[in-house]
mmCIF file of C-alpha atoms in Angstrom:
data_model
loop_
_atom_site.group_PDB
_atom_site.id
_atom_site.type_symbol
_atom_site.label_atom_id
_atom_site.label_comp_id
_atom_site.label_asym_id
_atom_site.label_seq_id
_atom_site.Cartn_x
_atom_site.Cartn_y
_atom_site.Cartn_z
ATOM 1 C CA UNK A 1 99.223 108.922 92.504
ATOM 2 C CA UNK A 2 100.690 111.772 91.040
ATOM 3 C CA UNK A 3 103.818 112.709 92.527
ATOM 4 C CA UNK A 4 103.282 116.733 93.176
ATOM 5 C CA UNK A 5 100.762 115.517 95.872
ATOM 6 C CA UNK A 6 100.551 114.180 99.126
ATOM 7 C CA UNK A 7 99.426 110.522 99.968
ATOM 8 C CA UNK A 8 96.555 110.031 101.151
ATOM 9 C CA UNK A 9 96.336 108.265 104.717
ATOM 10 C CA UNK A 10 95.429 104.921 103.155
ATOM 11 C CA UNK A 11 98.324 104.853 100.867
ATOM 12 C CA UNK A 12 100.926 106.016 103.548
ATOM 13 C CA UNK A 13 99.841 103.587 106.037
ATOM 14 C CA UNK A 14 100.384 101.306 103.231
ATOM 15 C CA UNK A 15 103.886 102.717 102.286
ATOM 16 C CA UNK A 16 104.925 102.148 106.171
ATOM 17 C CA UNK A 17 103.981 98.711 106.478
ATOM 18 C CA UNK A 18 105.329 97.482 103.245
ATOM 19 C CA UNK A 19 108.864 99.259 104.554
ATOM 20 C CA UNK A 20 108.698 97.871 107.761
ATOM 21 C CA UNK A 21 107.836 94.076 106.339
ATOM 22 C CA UNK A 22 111.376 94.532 104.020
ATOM 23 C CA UNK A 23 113.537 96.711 106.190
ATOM 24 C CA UNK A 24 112.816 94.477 109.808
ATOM 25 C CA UNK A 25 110.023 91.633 109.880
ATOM 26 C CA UNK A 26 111.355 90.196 107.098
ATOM 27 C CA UNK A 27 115.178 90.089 107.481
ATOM 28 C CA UNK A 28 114.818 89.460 111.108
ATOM 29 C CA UNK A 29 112.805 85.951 110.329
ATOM 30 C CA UNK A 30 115.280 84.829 107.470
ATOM 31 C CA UNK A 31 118.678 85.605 109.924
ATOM 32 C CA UNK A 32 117.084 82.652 111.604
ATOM 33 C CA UNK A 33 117.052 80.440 109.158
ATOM 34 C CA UNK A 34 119.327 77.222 108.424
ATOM 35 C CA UNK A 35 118.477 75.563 105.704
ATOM 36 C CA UNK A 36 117.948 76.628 102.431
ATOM 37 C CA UNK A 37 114.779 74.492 101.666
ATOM 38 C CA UNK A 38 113.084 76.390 104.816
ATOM 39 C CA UNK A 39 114.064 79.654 102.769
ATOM 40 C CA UNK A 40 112.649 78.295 100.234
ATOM 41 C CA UNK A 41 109.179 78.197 101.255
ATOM 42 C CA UNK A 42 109.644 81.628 103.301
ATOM 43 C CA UNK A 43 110.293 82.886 99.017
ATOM 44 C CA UNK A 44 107.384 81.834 97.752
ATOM 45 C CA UNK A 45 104.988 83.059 100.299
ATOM 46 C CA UNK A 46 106.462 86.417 100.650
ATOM 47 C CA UNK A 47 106.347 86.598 96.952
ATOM 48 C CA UNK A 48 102.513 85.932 96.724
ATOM 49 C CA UNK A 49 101.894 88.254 99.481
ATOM 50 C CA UNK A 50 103.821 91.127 97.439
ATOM 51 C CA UNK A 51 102.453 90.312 94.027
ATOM 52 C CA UNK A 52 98.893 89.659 95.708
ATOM 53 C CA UNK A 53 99.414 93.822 96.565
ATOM 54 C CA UNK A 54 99.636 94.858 92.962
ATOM 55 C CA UNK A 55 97.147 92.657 91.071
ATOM 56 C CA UNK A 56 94.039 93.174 93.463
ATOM 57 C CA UNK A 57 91.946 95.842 92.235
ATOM 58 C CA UNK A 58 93.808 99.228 92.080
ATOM 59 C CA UNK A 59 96.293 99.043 94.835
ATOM 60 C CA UNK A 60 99.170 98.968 92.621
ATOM 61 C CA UNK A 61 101.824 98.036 95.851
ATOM 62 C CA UNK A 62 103.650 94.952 94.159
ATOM 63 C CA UNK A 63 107.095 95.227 95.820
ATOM 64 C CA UNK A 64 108.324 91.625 94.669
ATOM 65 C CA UNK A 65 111.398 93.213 93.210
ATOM 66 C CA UNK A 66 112.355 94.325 96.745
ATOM 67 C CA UNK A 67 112.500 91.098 98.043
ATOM 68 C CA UNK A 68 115.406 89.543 95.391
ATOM 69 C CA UNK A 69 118.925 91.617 97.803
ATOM 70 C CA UNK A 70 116.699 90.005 101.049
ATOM 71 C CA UNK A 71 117.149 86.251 100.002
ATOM 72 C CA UNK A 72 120.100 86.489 98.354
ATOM 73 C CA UNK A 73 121.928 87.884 101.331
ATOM 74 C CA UNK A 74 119.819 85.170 103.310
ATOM 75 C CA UNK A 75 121.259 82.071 100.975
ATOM 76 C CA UNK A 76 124.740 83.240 100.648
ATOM 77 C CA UNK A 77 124.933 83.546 104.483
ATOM 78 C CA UNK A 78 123.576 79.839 104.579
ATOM 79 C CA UNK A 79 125.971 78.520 102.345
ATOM 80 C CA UNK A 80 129.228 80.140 103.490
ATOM 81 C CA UNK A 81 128.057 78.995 107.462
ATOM 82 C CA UNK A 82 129.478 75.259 106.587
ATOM 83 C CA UNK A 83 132.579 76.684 104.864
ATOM 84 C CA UNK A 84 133.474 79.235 108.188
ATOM 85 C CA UNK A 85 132.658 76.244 110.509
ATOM 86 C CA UNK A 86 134.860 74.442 108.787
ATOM 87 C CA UNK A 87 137.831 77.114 108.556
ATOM 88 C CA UNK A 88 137.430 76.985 112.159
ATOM 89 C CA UNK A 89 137.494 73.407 112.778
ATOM 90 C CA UNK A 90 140.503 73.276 111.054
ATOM 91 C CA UNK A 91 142.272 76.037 113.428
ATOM 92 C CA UNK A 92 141.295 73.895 116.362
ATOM 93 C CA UNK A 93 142.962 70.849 114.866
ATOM 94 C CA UNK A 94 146.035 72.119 114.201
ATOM 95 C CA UNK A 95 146.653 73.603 117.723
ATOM 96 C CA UNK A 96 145.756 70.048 119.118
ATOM 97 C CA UNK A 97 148.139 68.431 116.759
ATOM 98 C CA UNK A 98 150.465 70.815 117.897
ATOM 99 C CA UNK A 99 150.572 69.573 121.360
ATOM 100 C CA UNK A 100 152.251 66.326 122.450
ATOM 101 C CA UNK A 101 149.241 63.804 123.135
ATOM 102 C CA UNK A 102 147.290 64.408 120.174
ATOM 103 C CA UNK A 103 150.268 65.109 117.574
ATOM 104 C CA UNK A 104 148.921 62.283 115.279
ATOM 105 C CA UNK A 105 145.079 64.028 114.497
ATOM 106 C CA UNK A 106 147.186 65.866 111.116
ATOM 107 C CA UNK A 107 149.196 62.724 110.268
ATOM 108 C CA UNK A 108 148.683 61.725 106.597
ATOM 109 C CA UNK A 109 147.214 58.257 105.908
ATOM 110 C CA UNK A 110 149.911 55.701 104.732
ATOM 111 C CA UNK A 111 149.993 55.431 100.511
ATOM 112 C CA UNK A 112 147.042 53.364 99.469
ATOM 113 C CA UNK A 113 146.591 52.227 95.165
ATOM 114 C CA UNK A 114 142.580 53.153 95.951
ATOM 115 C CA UNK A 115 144.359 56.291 96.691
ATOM 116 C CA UNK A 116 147.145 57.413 94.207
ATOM 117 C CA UNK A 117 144.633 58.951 91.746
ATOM 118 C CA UNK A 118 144.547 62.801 91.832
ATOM 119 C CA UNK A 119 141.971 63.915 89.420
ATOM 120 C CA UNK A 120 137.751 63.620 90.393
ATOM 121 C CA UNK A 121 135.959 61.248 88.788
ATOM 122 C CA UNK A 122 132.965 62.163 86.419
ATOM 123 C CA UNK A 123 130.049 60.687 86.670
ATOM 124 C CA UNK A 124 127.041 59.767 83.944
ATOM 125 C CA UNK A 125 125.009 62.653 85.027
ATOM 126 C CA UNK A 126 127.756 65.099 84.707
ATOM 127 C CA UNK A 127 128.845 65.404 88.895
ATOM 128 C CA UNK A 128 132.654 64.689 89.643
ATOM 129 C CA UNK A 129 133.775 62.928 92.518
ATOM 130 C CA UNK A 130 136.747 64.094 94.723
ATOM 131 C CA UNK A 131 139.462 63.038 94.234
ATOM 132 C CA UNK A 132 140.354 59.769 96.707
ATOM 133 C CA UNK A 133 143.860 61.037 97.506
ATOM 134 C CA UNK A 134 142.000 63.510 99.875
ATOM 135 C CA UNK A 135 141.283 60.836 101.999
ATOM 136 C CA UNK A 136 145.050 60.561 102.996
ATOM 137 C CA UNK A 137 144.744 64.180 104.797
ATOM 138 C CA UNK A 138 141.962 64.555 107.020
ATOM 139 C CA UNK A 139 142.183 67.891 108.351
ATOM 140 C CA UNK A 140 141.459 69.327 104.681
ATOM 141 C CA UNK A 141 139.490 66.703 103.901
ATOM 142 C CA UNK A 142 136.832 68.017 106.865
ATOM 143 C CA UNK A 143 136.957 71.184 105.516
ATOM 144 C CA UNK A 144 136.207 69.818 101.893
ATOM 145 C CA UNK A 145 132.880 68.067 103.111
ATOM 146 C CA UNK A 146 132.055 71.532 104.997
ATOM 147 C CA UNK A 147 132.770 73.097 101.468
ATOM 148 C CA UNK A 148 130.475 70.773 99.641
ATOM 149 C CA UNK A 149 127.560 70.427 102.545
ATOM 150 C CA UNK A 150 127.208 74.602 101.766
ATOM 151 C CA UNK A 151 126.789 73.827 98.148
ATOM 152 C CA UNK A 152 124.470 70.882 98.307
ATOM 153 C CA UNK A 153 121.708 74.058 99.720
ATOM 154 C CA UNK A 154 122.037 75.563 96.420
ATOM 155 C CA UNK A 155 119.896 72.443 94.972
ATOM 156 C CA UNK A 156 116.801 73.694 97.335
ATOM 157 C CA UNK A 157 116.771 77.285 96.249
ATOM 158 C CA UNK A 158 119.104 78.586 93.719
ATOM 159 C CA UNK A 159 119.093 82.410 93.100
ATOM 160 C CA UNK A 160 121.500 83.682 90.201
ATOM 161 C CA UNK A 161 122.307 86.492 91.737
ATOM 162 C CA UNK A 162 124.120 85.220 94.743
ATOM 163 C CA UNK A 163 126.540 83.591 92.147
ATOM 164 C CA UNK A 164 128.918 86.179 92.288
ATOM 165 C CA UNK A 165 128.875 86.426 96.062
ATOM 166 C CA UNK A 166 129.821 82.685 96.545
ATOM 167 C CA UNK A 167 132.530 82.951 94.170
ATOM 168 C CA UNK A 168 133.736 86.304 96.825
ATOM 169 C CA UNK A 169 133.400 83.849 99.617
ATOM 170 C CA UNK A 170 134.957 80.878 98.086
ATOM 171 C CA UNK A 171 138.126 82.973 98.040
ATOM 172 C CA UNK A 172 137.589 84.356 100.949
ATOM 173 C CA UNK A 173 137.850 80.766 102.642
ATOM 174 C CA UNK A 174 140.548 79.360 100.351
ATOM 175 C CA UNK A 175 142.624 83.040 102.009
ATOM 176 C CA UNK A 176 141.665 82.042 105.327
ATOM 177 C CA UNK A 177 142.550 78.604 105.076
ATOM 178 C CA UNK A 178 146.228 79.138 103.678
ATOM 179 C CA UNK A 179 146.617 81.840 106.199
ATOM 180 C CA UNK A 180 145.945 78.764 108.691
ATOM 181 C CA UNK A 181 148.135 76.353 107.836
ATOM 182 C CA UNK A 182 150.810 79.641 107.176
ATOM 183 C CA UNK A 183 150.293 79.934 110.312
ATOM 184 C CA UNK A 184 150.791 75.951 111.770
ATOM 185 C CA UNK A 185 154.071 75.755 109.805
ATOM 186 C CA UNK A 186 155.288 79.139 111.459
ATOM 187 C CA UNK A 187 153.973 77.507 114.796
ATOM 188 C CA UNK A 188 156.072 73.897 114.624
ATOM 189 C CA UNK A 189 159.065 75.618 112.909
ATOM 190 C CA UNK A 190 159.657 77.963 116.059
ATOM 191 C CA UNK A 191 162.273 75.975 118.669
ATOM 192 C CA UNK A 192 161.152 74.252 122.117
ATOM 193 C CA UNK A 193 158.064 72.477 120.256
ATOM 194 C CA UNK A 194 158.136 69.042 122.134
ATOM 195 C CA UNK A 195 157.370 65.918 120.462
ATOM 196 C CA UNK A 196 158.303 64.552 116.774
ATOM 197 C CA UNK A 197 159.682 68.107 115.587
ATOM 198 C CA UNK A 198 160.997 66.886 112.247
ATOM 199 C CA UNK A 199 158.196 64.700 111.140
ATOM 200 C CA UNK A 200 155.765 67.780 112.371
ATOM 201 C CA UNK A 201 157.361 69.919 110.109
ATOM 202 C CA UNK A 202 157.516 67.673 107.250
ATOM 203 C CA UNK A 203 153.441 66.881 107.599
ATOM 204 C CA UNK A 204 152.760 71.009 107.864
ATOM 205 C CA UNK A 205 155.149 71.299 104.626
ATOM 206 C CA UNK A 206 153.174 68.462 103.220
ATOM 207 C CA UNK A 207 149.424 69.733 104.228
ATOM 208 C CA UNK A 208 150.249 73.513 102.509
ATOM 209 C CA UNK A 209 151.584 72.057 99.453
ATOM 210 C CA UNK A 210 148.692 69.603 98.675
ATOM 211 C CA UNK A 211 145.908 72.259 99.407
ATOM 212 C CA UNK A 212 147.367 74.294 96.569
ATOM 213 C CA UNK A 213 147.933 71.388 94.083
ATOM 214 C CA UNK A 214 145.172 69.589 95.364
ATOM 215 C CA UNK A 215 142.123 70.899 97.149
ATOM 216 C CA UNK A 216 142.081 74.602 95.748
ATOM 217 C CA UNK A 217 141.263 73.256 92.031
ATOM 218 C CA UNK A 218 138.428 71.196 93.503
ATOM 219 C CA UNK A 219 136.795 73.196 95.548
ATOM 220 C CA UNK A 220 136.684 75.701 92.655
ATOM 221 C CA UNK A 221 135.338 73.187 90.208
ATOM 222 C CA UNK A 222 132.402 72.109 92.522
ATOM 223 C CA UNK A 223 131.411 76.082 92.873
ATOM 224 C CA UNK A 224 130.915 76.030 89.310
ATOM 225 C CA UNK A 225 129.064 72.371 89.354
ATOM 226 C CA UNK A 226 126.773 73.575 91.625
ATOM 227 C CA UNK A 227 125.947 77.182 89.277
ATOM 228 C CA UNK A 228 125.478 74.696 86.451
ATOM 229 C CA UNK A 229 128.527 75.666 84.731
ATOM 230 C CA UNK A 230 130.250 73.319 82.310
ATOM 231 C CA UNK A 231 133.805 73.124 81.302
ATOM 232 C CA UNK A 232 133.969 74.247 77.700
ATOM 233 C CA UNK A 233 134.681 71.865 75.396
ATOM 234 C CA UNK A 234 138.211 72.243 73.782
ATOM 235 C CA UNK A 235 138.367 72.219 69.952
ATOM 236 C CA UNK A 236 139.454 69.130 68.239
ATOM 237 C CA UNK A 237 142.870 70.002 66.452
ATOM 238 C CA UNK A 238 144.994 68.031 64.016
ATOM 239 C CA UNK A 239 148.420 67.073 64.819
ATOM 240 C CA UNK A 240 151.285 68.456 62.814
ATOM 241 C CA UNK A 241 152.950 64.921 62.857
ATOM 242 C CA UNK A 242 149.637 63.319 60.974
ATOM 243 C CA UNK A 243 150.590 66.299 57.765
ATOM 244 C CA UNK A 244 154.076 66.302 58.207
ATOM 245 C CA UNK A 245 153.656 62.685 57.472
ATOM 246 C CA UNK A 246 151.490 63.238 54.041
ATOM 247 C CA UNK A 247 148.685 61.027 55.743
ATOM 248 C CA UNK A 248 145.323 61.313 54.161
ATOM 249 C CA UNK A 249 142.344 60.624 56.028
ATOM 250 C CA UNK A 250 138.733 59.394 54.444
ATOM 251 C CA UNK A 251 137.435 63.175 54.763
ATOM 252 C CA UNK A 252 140.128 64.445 52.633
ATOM 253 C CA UNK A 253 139.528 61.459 49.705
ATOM 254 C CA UNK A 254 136.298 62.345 49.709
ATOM 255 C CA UNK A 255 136.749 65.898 49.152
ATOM 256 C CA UNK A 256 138.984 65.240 46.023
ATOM 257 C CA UNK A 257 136.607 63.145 44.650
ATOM 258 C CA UNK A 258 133.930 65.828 45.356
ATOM 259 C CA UNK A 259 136.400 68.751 43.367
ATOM 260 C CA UNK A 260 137.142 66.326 40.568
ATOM 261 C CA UNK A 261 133.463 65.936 39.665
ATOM 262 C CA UNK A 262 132.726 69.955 40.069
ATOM 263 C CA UNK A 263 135.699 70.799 37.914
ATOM 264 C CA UNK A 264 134.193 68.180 35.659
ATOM 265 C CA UNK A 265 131.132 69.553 35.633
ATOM 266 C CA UNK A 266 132.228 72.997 34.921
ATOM 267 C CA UNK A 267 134.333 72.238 31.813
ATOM 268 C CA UNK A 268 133.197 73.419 28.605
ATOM 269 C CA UNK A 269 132.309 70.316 26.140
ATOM 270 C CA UNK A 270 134.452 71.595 23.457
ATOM 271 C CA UNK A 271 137.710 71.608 25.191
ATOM 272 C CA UNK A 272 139.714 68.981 26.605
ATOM 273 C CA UNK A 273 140.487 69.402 29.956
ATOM 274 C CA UNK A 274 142.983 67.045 32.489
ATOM 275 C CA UNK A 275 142.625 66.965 35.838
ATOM 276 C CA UNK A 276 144.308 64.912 38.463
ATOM 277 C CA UNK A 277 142.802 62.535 40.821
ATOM 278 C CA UNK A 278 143.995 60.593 43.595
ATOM 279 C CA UNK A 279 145.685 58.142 42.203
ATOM 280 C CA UNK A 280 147.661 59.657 40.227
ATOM 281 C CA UNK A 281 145.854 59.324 36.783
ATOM 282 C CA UNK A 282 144.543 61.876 34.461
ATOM 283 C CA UNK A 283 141.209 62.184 33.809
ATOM 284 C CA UNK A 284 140.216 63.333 30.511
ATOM 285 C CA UNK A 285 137.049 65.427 29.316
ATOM 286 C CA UNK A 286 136.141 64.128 25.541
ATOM 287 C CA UNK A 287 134.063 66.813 23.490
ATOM 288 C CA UNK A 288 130.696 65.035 23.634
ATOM 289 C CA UNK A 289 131.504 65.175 27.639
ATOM 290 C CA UNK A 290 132.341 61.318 28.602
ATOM 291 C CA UNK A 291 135.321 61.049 31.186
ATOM 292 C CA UNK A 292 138.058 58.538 30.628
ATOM 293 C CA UNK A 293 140.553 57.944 33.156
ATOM 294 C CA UNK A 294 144.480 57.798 31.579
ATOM 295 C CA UNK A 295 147.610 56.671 33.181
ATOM 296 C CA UNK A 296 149.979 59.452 32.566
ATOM 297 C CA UNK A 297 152.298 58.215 30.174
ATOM 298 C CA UNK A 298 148.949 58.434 27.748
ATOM 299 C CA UNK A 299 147.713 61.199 28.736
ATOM 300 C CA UNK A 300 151.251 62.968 28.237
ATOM 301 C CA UNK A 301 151.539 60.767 24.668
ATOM 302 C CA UNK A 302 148.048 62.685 23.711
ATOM 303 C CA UNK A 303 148.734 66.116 25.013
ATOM 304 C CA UNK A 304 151.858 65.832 22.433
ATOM 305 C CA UNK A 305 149.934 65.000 19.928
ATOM 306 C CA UNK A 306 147.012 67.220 20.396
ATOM 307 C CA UNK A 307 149.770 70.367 20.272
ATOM 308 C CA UNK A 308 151.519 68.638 16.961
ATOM 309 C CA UNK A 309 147.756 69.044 15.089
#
C-alpha cells in the first residue's frame, strides 16, 4: 500500500487489531504468567499466528518482530520474582533475629571439614556447584537458592536479549541485599538491643563480610552459566625460573635438530661449513655433501689447517 494513500477499511481494521493484540491482549495474558515453560508455549503460538499474517496470500501483516520487547520483558520479570522474594525474605529474618526469642535464626553453623572449602565445584558437564561453606549461613544461603531457582527458568525459554537485563537486575539485588544487612548491623549496633549484644554484632559483622568474599562472586558466575558463557581459558606461560635455570625441554631439542638439518641443507657443496649441535660437537659439511660429526678439539685442529693451505 503506497504510503500517499489512505487504507482501505480492510487493512485498518487489520492495523487496529494487530495493535490491540501487542499493546493489551497480549501483555495482559503474559503479566500472568509464572513459569517460564508456560511462556514458552504462549511464544510459539503467538509467533505462528503473526507469521501465519504475512505468508497467506497477499496480506503482508507479519508483525513477529513486535513480539521479541513483549517476552523479553515477560522472562526477565519471571526470573528476577525468585531473586526479590528472596531479598525480602531475608529482611524478615533479620528483624526476627533481631528480637530476643528468635535471635538464633542468623547464627552461623559451627565449622564443619565438609565445609571449609570456599571455591564451587565443577562438574563433567561444565555446571559448578556452590560452594559448601554457604551452608554455614543460612540467611544468604536462602537467598542463593532464590537466586538460582530464577535462573533454572532460563533452561525453558532462553531469549538473548534479556541477557543484559538480568545482568541490571543481578546488581540490582546484590545493592539491595548489602543495603540489608547495612542496615541489620546499624540495627544491633544501636544501644538498648536486649539479648546476646556482642555475639549479635559479631554474626552481622560476619554475614556482610562473607556475602562480599563469598556469595557476590557466585552468584555472578551462575548468571553467566546460565547465558552459556565460559570462563576464558588463560594462556599457558613459561616460568622465568625453568630459563633462568638453562633447562631445555624436548620441544626445544627438537627444534635444534630441525635448524641443524635446514642449515645443512642450505650449504653450498663446495664450502665447508660448521655448525653446532646440541651436544656440543661440530658438524662438518664435506664437498661431495656427507656430514661428519667432530668433537671440537678436531674440528678446531682442521679449521687451522684448512687456513694454513
Amino acid at each position: 500500500m503506497p504510503w500517499d494513500k489512505q487504507p482501505t477499511p480492510l487493512t485498518a481494521y487489520l492495523l487496529r487489531r494487530i495493535q490491540y493484540f501487542t499493546n493489551s491482549f497480549l501483555p495482559s495474558r503474559t503479566s500472568s504468567l509464572t513459569n517460564a515453560a508456560t511462556l514458552r508455549d504462549v511464544l510459539d503460538a503467538s509467533i505462528f499466528f503473526a507469521t501465519s499474517l504475512g505468508s497467506r496470500g497477499s496480506i503482508g501483516a507479519d508483525f513477529s518482530p513486535l513480539l521479541v520487547p513483549i517476552f523479553e520483558d515477560a522472562l526477565v520479570r519471571i526470573v528476577t520474582a525468585p531473586w526479590i522474594a528472596g531479598v525480602a525474605g531475608l529482611e524478615s529474618t533479620l528483624q526476627n533475629a533481631r528480637s530476643s526469642t528468635t535471635k538464633g535464626l542468623v547464627v552461623p553453623l559451627p565449622p564443619d571439614s565438609s565445609r571449609e572449602s570456599s571455591e564451587g565445584t565443577a562438574d563433567a558437564d561444565g555446571s559448578v556447584r556452590p560452594p559448601r561453606e554457604m551452608l554455614a549461613y543460612p540467611p544468604l544461603a536462602r537467598v542463593t537458592n532464590a537466586i538460582l531457582t530464577g535462573l533454572n527458568e532460563l533452561r525453558r525459554c532462553a531469549l538473548p536479549g534479556t541477557f543484559c537485563s538480568l545482568r541490571s537486575e543481578l546488581k540490582s539485588t546484590v545493592t539491595q541485599t548489602e543495603t540489608v544487612l547495612k542496615d541489620h548491623l546499624r540495627a544491633v549496633l544501636r544501644p538498648g538491643l536486649r539479648g546476646d549484644v556482642k555475639s549479635m554484632r559479631e554474626i552481622a559483622t560476619e554475614l556482610e563480610e562473607k556475602f562480599k568474599q563469598l556469595f557476590v562472586p557466585f552468584w555472578m558466575e551462575a548468571v553467566d552459566l546460565a547465558m552459556g558463557l565460559e570462563k576464558e581459558k588463560e594462556d599457558i606461560v613459561f616460568e622465568e625460573s625453568d630459563q633462568d635455570n638453562g633447562e631445555v625441554t624436548d620441544e626445544m631439542e627438537l627444534k635444534t635438530d630441525a635448524n641443524i638439518e635446514l642449515a645443512a641443507k642450505m650449504m653450498p657443496e663446495n664450502e665447508a661449513t660448521e655448525v653446532m649441535s646440541k651436544n656440543g660437537a661440530t658438524e662438518v659439511m664435506s664437498k661431495n655433501g656427507a656430514t661428519e660429526m667432530m668433537p671440537e678439539n678436531e674440528a678446531d685442529e682442521t679449521k687451522e689447517e684448512e687456513s694454513e693451505i
